[in-house]
CSV table of N, CA, C and O in Angstrom, one decimal:
chain,number,residue,atom,x,y,z
A,553,MET,N,17.4,-22.0,-4.8
A,553,MET,CA,16.5,-21.1,-4.1
A,553,MET,C,16.9,-19.7,-4.5
A,553,MET,O,18.0,-19.3,-4.5
A,554,ILE,N,15.9,-18.9,-4.8
A,554,ILE,CA,16.1,-17.5,-5.3
A,554,ILE,C,16.6,-16.7,-4.1
A,554,ILE,O,17.6,-15.9,-4.2
A,555,LEU,N,16.0,-16.8,-3.0
A,555,LEU,CA,16.4,-16.0,-1.8
A,555,LEU,C,16.5,-16.9,-0.6
A,555,LEU,O,15.6,-17.7,-0.3
A,556,GLU,N,17.6,-16.8,0.0
A,556,GLU,CA,17.9,-17.6,1.2
A,556,GLU,C,18.0,-16.5,2.4
A,556,GLU,O,18.2,-15.4,2.1
A,557,ARG,N,17.8,-16.9,3.6
A,557,ARG,CA,18.0,-16.1,4.8
A,557,ARG,C,17.0,-14.9,4.8
A,557,ARG,O,17.4,-13.8,5.1
A,558,VAL,N,15.8,-15.2,4.4
A,558,VAL,CA,14.7,-14.1,4.4
A,558,VAL,C,14.4,-13.8,5.9
A,558,VAL,O,14.2,-14.7,6.7
A,559,LYS,N,14.5,-12.5,6.2
A,559,LYS,CA,14.2,-12.1,7.6
A,559,LYS,C,12.7,-11.6,7.7
A,559,LYS,O,12.2,-11.8,8.8
A,560,SER,N,12.2,-11.0,6.7
A,560,SER,CA,10.8,-10.6,6.8
A,560,SER,C,10.2,-10.3,5.4
A,560,SER,O,10.9,-10.0,4.5
A,561,VAL,N,8.9,-10.4,5.4
A,561,VAL,CA,8.1,-10.1,4.1
A,561,VAL,C,7.0,-9.2,4.6
A,561,VAL,O,6.2,-9.7,5.4
A,562,ASP,N,6.9,-8.0,4.1
A,562,ASP,CA,5.8,-7.1,4.5
A,562,ASP,C,5.0,-6.6,3.3
A,562,ASP,O,5.6,-6.4,2.2
A,563,VAL,N,3.7,-6.5,3.4
A,563,VAL,CA,2.9,-5.9,2.4
A,563,VAL,C,2.4,-4.5,2.8
A,563,VAL,O,2.0,-4.4,4.0
A,564,GLN,N,2.6,-3.6,1.9
A,564,GLN,CA,2.2,-2.2,2.2
A,564,GLN,C,1.2,-1.7,1.1
A,564,GLN,O,1.3,-2.1,0.0
A,565,PHE,N,0.3,-0.8,1.5
A,565,PHE,CA,-0.7,-0.3,0.7
A,565,PHE,C,-0.7,1.2,0.6
A,565,PHE,O,-0.6,1.8,1.7
A,566,PHE,N,-0.8,1.8,-0.6
A,566,PHE,CA,-0.7,3.2,-0.7
A,566,PHE,C,-2.1,3.7,-1.2
A,566,PHE,O,-2.7,3.2,-2.2
A,567,GLY,N,-2.6,4.7,-0.5
A,567,GLY,CA,-3.9,5.3,-0.9
A,567,GLY,C,-4.4,6.2,0.2
A,567,GLY,O,-3.7,6.6,1.1
A,568,TRP,N,-5.6,6.6,0.0
A,568,TRP,CA,-6.3,7.5,0.9
A,568,TRP,C,-6.7,6.8,2.2
A,568,TRP,O,-6.9,5.6,2.2
A,569,ASP,N,-6.8,7.5,3.3
A,569,ASP,CA,-7.2,6.9,4.6
A,569,ASP,C,-8.6,6.4,4.5
A,569,ASP,O,-9.0,5.3,5.0
A,570,ASN,N,-9.5,7.1,3.8
A,570,ASN,CA,-10.9,6.6,3.6
A,570,ASN,C,-11.5,7.5,2.4
A,570,ASN,O,-10.9,8.4,1.9
A,571,ILE,N,-12.7,7.1,2.0
A,571,ILE,CA,-13.4,7.7,0.9
A,571,ILE,C,-13.7,9.2,1.2
A,571,ILE,O,-13.7,10.1,0.4
A,572,ASN,N,-14.0,9.5,2.5
A,572,ASN,CA,-14.3,10.9,2.9
A,572,ASN,C,-13.0,11.8,2.7
A,572,ASN,O,-13.2,12.9,2.2
A,573,ALA,N,-11.9,11.3,3.1
A,573,ALA,CA,-10.6,12.1,2.9
A,573,ALA,C,-10.4,12.4,1.4
A,573,ALA,O,-10.0,13.5,1.0
A,574,LYS,N,-10.6,11.4,0.6
A,574,LYS,CA,-10.4,11.5,-0.9
A,574,LYS,C,-11.4,12.5,-1.4
A,574,LYS,O,-11.0,13.4,-2.2
A,575,SER,N,-12.7,12.4,-1.0
A,575,SER,CA,-13.7,13.4,-1.5
A,575,SER,C,-13.4,14.8,-1.1
A,575,SER,O,-13.6,15.7,-1.9
A,576,GLN,N,-13.0,15.0,0.2
A,576,GLN,CA,-12.7,16.3,0.7
A,576,GLN,C,-11.6,16.9,-0.1
A,576,GLN,O,-11.6,18.1,-0.5
A,577,GLN,N,-10.5,16.2,-0.3
A,577,GLN,CA,-9.4,16.7,-1.0
A,577,GLN,C,-9.7,17.0,-2.5
A,577,GLN,O,-9.4,18.1,-3.0
A,578,GLN,N,-10.5,16.2,-3.1
A,578,GLN,CA,-10.8,16.4,-4.5
A,578,GLN,C,-11.8,17.6,-4.7
A,578,GLN,O,-11.8,18.2,-5.7
A,579,SER,N,-12.6,17.8,-3.7
A,579,SER,CA,-13.6,18.9,-3.8
A,579,SER,C,-13.0,20.2,-3.3
A,579,SER,O,-13.6,21.3,-3.5
A,580,GLY,N,-11.8,20.2,-2.7
A,580,GLY,CA,-11.2,21.4,-2.2
A,580,GLY,C,-11.6,21.8,-0.8
A,580,GLY,O,-11.2,22.9,-0.3
A,581,ILE,N,-12.5,21.0,-0.2
A,581,ILE,CA,-13.0,21.3,1.1
A,581,ILE,C,-11.9,21.2,2.2
A,581,ILE,O,-11.8,21.9,3.1
A,582,GLY,N,-11.1,20.1,2.1
A,582,GLY,CA,-10.1,19.8,3.1
A,582,GLY,C,-8.7,19.5,2.5
A,582,GLY,O,-8.6,19.5,1.3
A,583,LYS,N,-7.8,19.2,3.4
A,583,LYS,CA,-6.5,18.9,3.0
A,583,LYS,C,-6.2,17.4,3.4
A,583,LYS,O,-6.2,17.2,4.6
A,584,ALA,N,-6.0,16.5,2.5
A,584,ALA,CA,-5.7,15.1,2.8
A,584,ALA,C,-4.7,14.7,1.8
A,584,ALA,O,-4.7,15.2,0.7
A,585,GLN,N,-3.9,13.7,2.2
A,585,GLN,CA,-2.9,13.2,1.3
A,585,GLN,C,-2.9,11.7,1.4
A,585,GLN,O,-3.3,11.1,2.4
A,586,LYS,N,-2.6,11.1,0.3
A,586,LYS,CA,-2.4,9.6,0.3
A,586,LYS,C,-1.2,9.2,1.0
A,586,LYS,O,-0.2,10.0,1.1
A,587,SER,N,-1.2,8.0,1.6
A,587,SER,CA,0.0,7.6,2.4
A,587,SER,C,0.1,6.1,2.3
A,587,SER,O,-0.8,5.4,1.9
A,588,TRP,N,1.2,5.6,2.8
A,588,TRP,CA,1.5,4.1,2.9
A,588,TRP,C,0.9,3.6,4.2
A,588,TRP,O,1.0,4.2,5.2
A,589,HIS,N,0.2,2.4,4.1
A,589,HIS,CA,-0.4,1.8,5.2
A,589,HIS,C,0.1,0.3,5.3
A,589,HIS,O,0.3,-0.3,4.3
A,590,THR,N,0.1,-0.2,6.5
A,590,THR,CA,0.5,-1.6,6.7
A,590,THR,C,-0.7,-2.5,6.7
A,590,THR,O,-0.7,-3.7,6.5
A,591,GLU,N,-1.9,-1.9,6.9
A,591,GLU,CA,-3.2,-2.6,6.9
A,591,GLU,C,-4.1,-1.8,6.1
A,591,GLU,O,-4.1,-0.5,6.1
A,592,TYR,N,-5.0,-2.4,5.3
A,592,TYR,CA,-5.9,-1.7,4.5
A,592,TYR,C,-7.2,-2.5,4.2
A,592,TYR,O,-7.1,-3.6,3.7
A,593,ASN,N,-8.3,-2.0,4.7
A,593,ASN,CA,-9.6,-2.7,4.6
A,593,ASN,C,-10.5,-1.9,3.6
A,593,ASN,O,-11.0,-0.9,4.0
A,594,SER,N,-10.6,-2.4,2.4
A,594,SER,CA,-11.3,-1.6,1.4
A,594,SER,C,-12.8,-1.4,1.7
A,594,SER,O,-13.4,-0.4,1.4
A,595,ILE,N,-13.4,-2.4,2.4
A,595,ILE,CA,-14.8,-2.3,2.8
A,595,ILE,C,-15.0,-1.2,3.8
A,595,ILE,O,-15.8,-0.3,3.7
A,596,VAL,N,-14.1,-1.1,4.8
A,596,VAL,CA,-14.2,-0.1,5.9
A,596,VAL,C,-13.8,1.3,5.3
A,596,VAL,O,-14.4,2.3,5.6
A,597,ASN,N,-12.7,1.3,4.5
A,597,ASN,CA,-12.2,2.6,3.9
A,597,ASN,C,-13.1,3.1,2.8
A,597,ASN,O,-13.1,4.3,2.5
A,598,GLY,N,-13.9,2.2,2.1
A,598,GLY,CA,-14.8,2.6,1.1
A,598,GLY,C,-14.0,2.8,-0.3
A,598,GLY,O,-14.6,3.4,-1.2
A,599,LEU,N,-12.8,2.4,-0.4
A,599,LEU,CA,-12.1,2.4,-1.6
A,599,LEU,C,-10.9,1.5,-1.6
A,599,LEU,O,-10.5,1.0,-0.5
A,600,PHE,N,-10.3,1.2,-2.8
A,600,PHE,CA,-9.2,0.3,-2.9
A,600,PHE,C,-7.9,1.2,-2.8
A,600,PHE,O,-7.9,2.3,-3.1
A,601,PRO,N,-6.8,0.5,-2.4
A,601,PRO,CA,-5.5,1.2,-2.5
A,601,PRO,C,-5.1,1.4,-4.0
A,601,PRO,O,-5.6,0.8,-4.9
A,602,GLU,N,-4.2,2.4,-4.2
A,602,GLU,CA,-3.8,2.7,-5.6
A,602,GLU,C,-2.5,2.0,-5.9
A,602,GLU,O,-2.1,1.8,-7.1
A,603,LYS,N,-1.8,1.6,-4.9
A,603,LYS,CA,-0.5,0.8,-5.1
A,603,LYS,C,-0.4,-0.2,-4.0
A,603,LYS,O,-0.8,-0.1,-2.9
A,604,ILE,N,0.4,-1.3,-4.3
A,604,ILE,CA,0.7,-2.3,-3.3
A,604,ILE,C,2.2,-2.5,-3.5
A,604,ILE,O,2.8,-2.6,-4.6
A,605,ARG,N,2.9,-2.7,-2.3
A,605,ARG,CA,4.3,-2.9,-2.3
A,605,ARG,C,4.6,-4.1,-1.4
A,605,ARG,O,4.1,-4.1,-0.3
A,606,VAL,N,5.4,-5.0,-1.9
A,606,VAL,CA,5.9,-6.1,-1.1
A,606,VAL,C,7.4,-5.8,-0.8
A,606,VAL,O,8.1,-5.6,-1.7
A,607,VAL,N,7.7,-5.8,0.5
A,607,VAL,CA,9.1,-5.6,0.9
A,607,VAL,C,9.7,-6.9,1.5
A,607,VAL,O,9.1,-7.4,2.5
A,608,VAL,N,10.7,-7.4,0.9
A,608,VAL,CA,11.4,-8.6,1.4
A,608,VAL,C,12.8,-8.2,1.9
A,608,VAL,O,13.6,-7.6,1.2
A,609,GLN,N,13.0,-8.4,3.2
A,609,GLN,CA,14.3,-8.2,3.8
A,609,GLN,C,15.0,-9.5,4.0
A,609,GLN,O,14.4,-10.5,4.4
A,610,TYR,N,16.3,-9.5,3.6
A,610,TYR,CA,17.1,-10.8,3.7
A,610,TYR,C,18.5,-10.4,4.1
A,610,TYR,O,18.9,-9.3,4.0
A,611,GLU,N,19.2,-11.5,4.6
A,611,GLU,CA,20.6,-11.3,5.0
A,611,GLU,C,21.4,-11.7,3.8
A,611,GLU,O,21.4,-12.8,3.3
A,612,ALA,N,22.2,-10.7,3.3
A,612,ALA,CA,23.2,-11.0,2.2
A,612,ALA,C,24.4,-11.8,2.7
A,612,ALA,O,24.6,-12.0,3.9
A,613,LYS,N,25.1,-12.3,1.7
A,613,LYS,CA,26.3,-13.1,2.1
A,613,LYS,C,27.3,-12.3,2.9
A,613,LYS,O,28.0,-12.9,3.8
A,614,SER,N,27.3,-11.0,2.8
A,614,SER,CA,28.1,-10.1,3.6
A,614,SER,C,27.7,-10.0,5.0
A,614,SER,O,28.4,-9.5,5.9
A,615,GLY,N,26.5,-10.5,5.3
A,615,GLY,CA,25.9,-10.3,6.6
A,615,GLY,C,25.0,-9.1,6.8
A,615,GLY,O,24.3,-9.0,7.8
A,616,LYS,N,25.0,-8.2,5.8
A,616,LYS,CA,24.2,-7.0,5.9
A,616,LYS,C,22.7,-7.4,5.5
A,616,LYS,O,22.5,-8.3,4.7
A,617,ILE,N,21.8,-6.7,6.1
A,617,ILE,CA,20.4,-6.8,5.8
A,617,ILE,C,20.1,-6.0,4.5
A,617,ILE,O,20.3,-4.8,4.5
A,618,LYS,N,19.5,-6.6,3.5
A,618,LYS,CA,19.2,-5.9,2.3
A,618,LYS,C,17.7,-6.0,2.1
A,618,LYS,O,17.0,-6.9,2.7
A,619,SER,N,17.1,-5.1,1.2
A,619,SER,CA,15.7,-5.1,1.0
A,619,SER,C,15.4,-5.2,-0.5
A,619,SER,O,16.1,-4.6,-1.3
A,620,LEU,N,14.4,-5.9,-0.9
A,620,LEU,CA,13.9,-6.0,-2.2
A,620,LEU,C,12.5,-5.4,-2.2
A,620,LEU,O,11.7,-5.7,-1.3
A,621,PHE,N,12.1,-4.6,-3.2
A,621,PHE,CA,10.8,-4.0,-3.3
A,621,PHE,C,10.1,-4.5,-4.6
A,621,PHE,O,10.7,-4.4,-5.6
A,622,PHE,N,8.9,-5.0,-4.4
A,622,PHE,CA,8.1,-5.3,-5.6
A,622,PHE,C,6.9,-4.4,-5.6
A,622,PHE,O,6.1,-4.5,-4.6
A,623,ASN,N,6.7,-3.6,-6.6
A,623,ASN,CA,5.6,-2.6,-6.6
A,623,ASN,C,4.6,-3.0,-7.7
A,623,ASN,O,4.9,-3.4,-8.8
A,624,ALA,N,3.3,-2.7,-7.4
A,624,ALA,CA,2.2,-2.8,-8.3
A,624,ALA,C,1.3,-1.6,-8.3
A,624,ALA,O,0.9,-1.2,-7.2
A,625,ASP,N,1.1,-1.0,-9.4
A,625,ASP,CA,0.2,0.1,-9.5
A,625,ASP,C,-1.2,-0.4,-9.8
A,625,ASP,O,-1.3,-1.3,-10.7
A,626,LEU,N,-2.2,0.0,-9.1
A,626,LEU,CA,-3.6,-0.4,-9.3
A,626,LEU,C,-4.4,0.7,-10.0
A,626,LEU,O,-4.0,1.8,-10.1
A,627,ALA,N,-5.6,0.4,-10.4
A,627,ALA,CA,-6.5,1.3,-11.0
A,627,ALA,C,-6.9,2.4,-10.1
A,627,ALA,O,-7.3,2.1,-8.9
A,628,GLU,N,-6.9,3.7,-10.5
A,628,GLU,CA,-7.4,4.7,-9.7
A,628,GLU,C,-9.0,4.7,-9.8
A,628,GLU,O,-9.5,4.3,-10.9
A,629,ASN,N,-9.6,5.2,-8.8
A,629,ASN,CA,-11.1,5.3,-8.8
A,629,ASN,C,-11.8,3.9,-9.0
A,629,ASN,O,-12.9,3.8,-9.4
A,630,ALA,N,-11.1,2.8,-8.6
A,630,ALA,CA,-11.7,1.5,-8.7
A,630,ALA,C,-12.9,1.3,-7.7
A,630,ALA,O,-13.6,0.3,-7.9
A,631,GLU,N,-13.0,2.2,-6.7
A,631,GLU,CA,-14.0,2.0,-5.7
A,631,GLU,C,-15.4,2.2,-6.2
A,631,GLU,O,-16.4,1.9,-5.6
A,632,ARG,N,-15.6,2.7,-7.4
A,632,ARG,CA,-16.9,2.9,-8.0
A,632,ARG,C,-17.8,1.7,-8.0
A,632,ARG,O,-19.0,1.8,-7.8
A,633,GLY,N,-17.2,0.5,-8.0
A,633,GLY,CA,-18.0,-0.7,-8.0
A,633,GLY,C,-18.0,-1.4,-6.6
A,633,GLY,O,-18.5,-2.5,-6.5
A,634,LEU,N,-17.4,-0.8,-5.6
A,634,LEU,CA,-17.3,-1.4,-4.3
A,634,LEU,C,-18.5,-1.2,-3.5
A,634,LEU,O,-19.1,-0.1,-3.4
A,635,ASP,N,-19.1,-2.3,-3.0
A,635,ASP,CA,-20.3,-2.3,-2.2
A,635,ASP,C,-19.8,-2.0,-0.7
A,635,ASP,O,-19.2,-2.9,-0.1
A,636,THR,N,-20.2,-0.9,-0.2
A,636,THR,CA,-19.7,-0.5,1.2
A,636,THR,C,-20.9,-0.6,2.1
A,636,THR,O,-22.1,-0.4,1.7
A,637,PRO,N,-20.7,-0.9,3.4
A,637,PRO,CA,-21.8,-1.0,4.4
A,637,PRO,C,-22.5,0.4,4.4
A,637,PRO,O,-21.9,1.4,4.5
A,638,GLY,N,-23.9,0.3,4.4
A,638,GLY,CA,-24.6,1.6,4.5
A,638,GLY,C,-24.6,2.4,3.2
A,638,GLY,O,-25.2,3.5,3.2
A,639,GLY,N,-24.0,1.9,2.2
A,639,GLY,CA,-23.8,2.7,0.9
A,639,GLY,C,-24.9,2.4,-0.1
A,639,GLY,O,-25.8,1.6,-0.1
């Protein structure tokens, strides 16, 4: 087995809170920043996340809790083909 004593596996998403925040920041109207989220609904947000991270926490032989991070970068501006409610 590659990993034994896994304590948790979490998926995190990096991106804008919603399409309006992204549009406001890019147009200079407002101040918004991308951030990490534990939940991400592309239909509700109107866009896809730009990164996904899987965090695996496990107990090492020493008894200490260790973390492994698996990162994936996704395409920017992929929301152009996203069908959103009311859009």
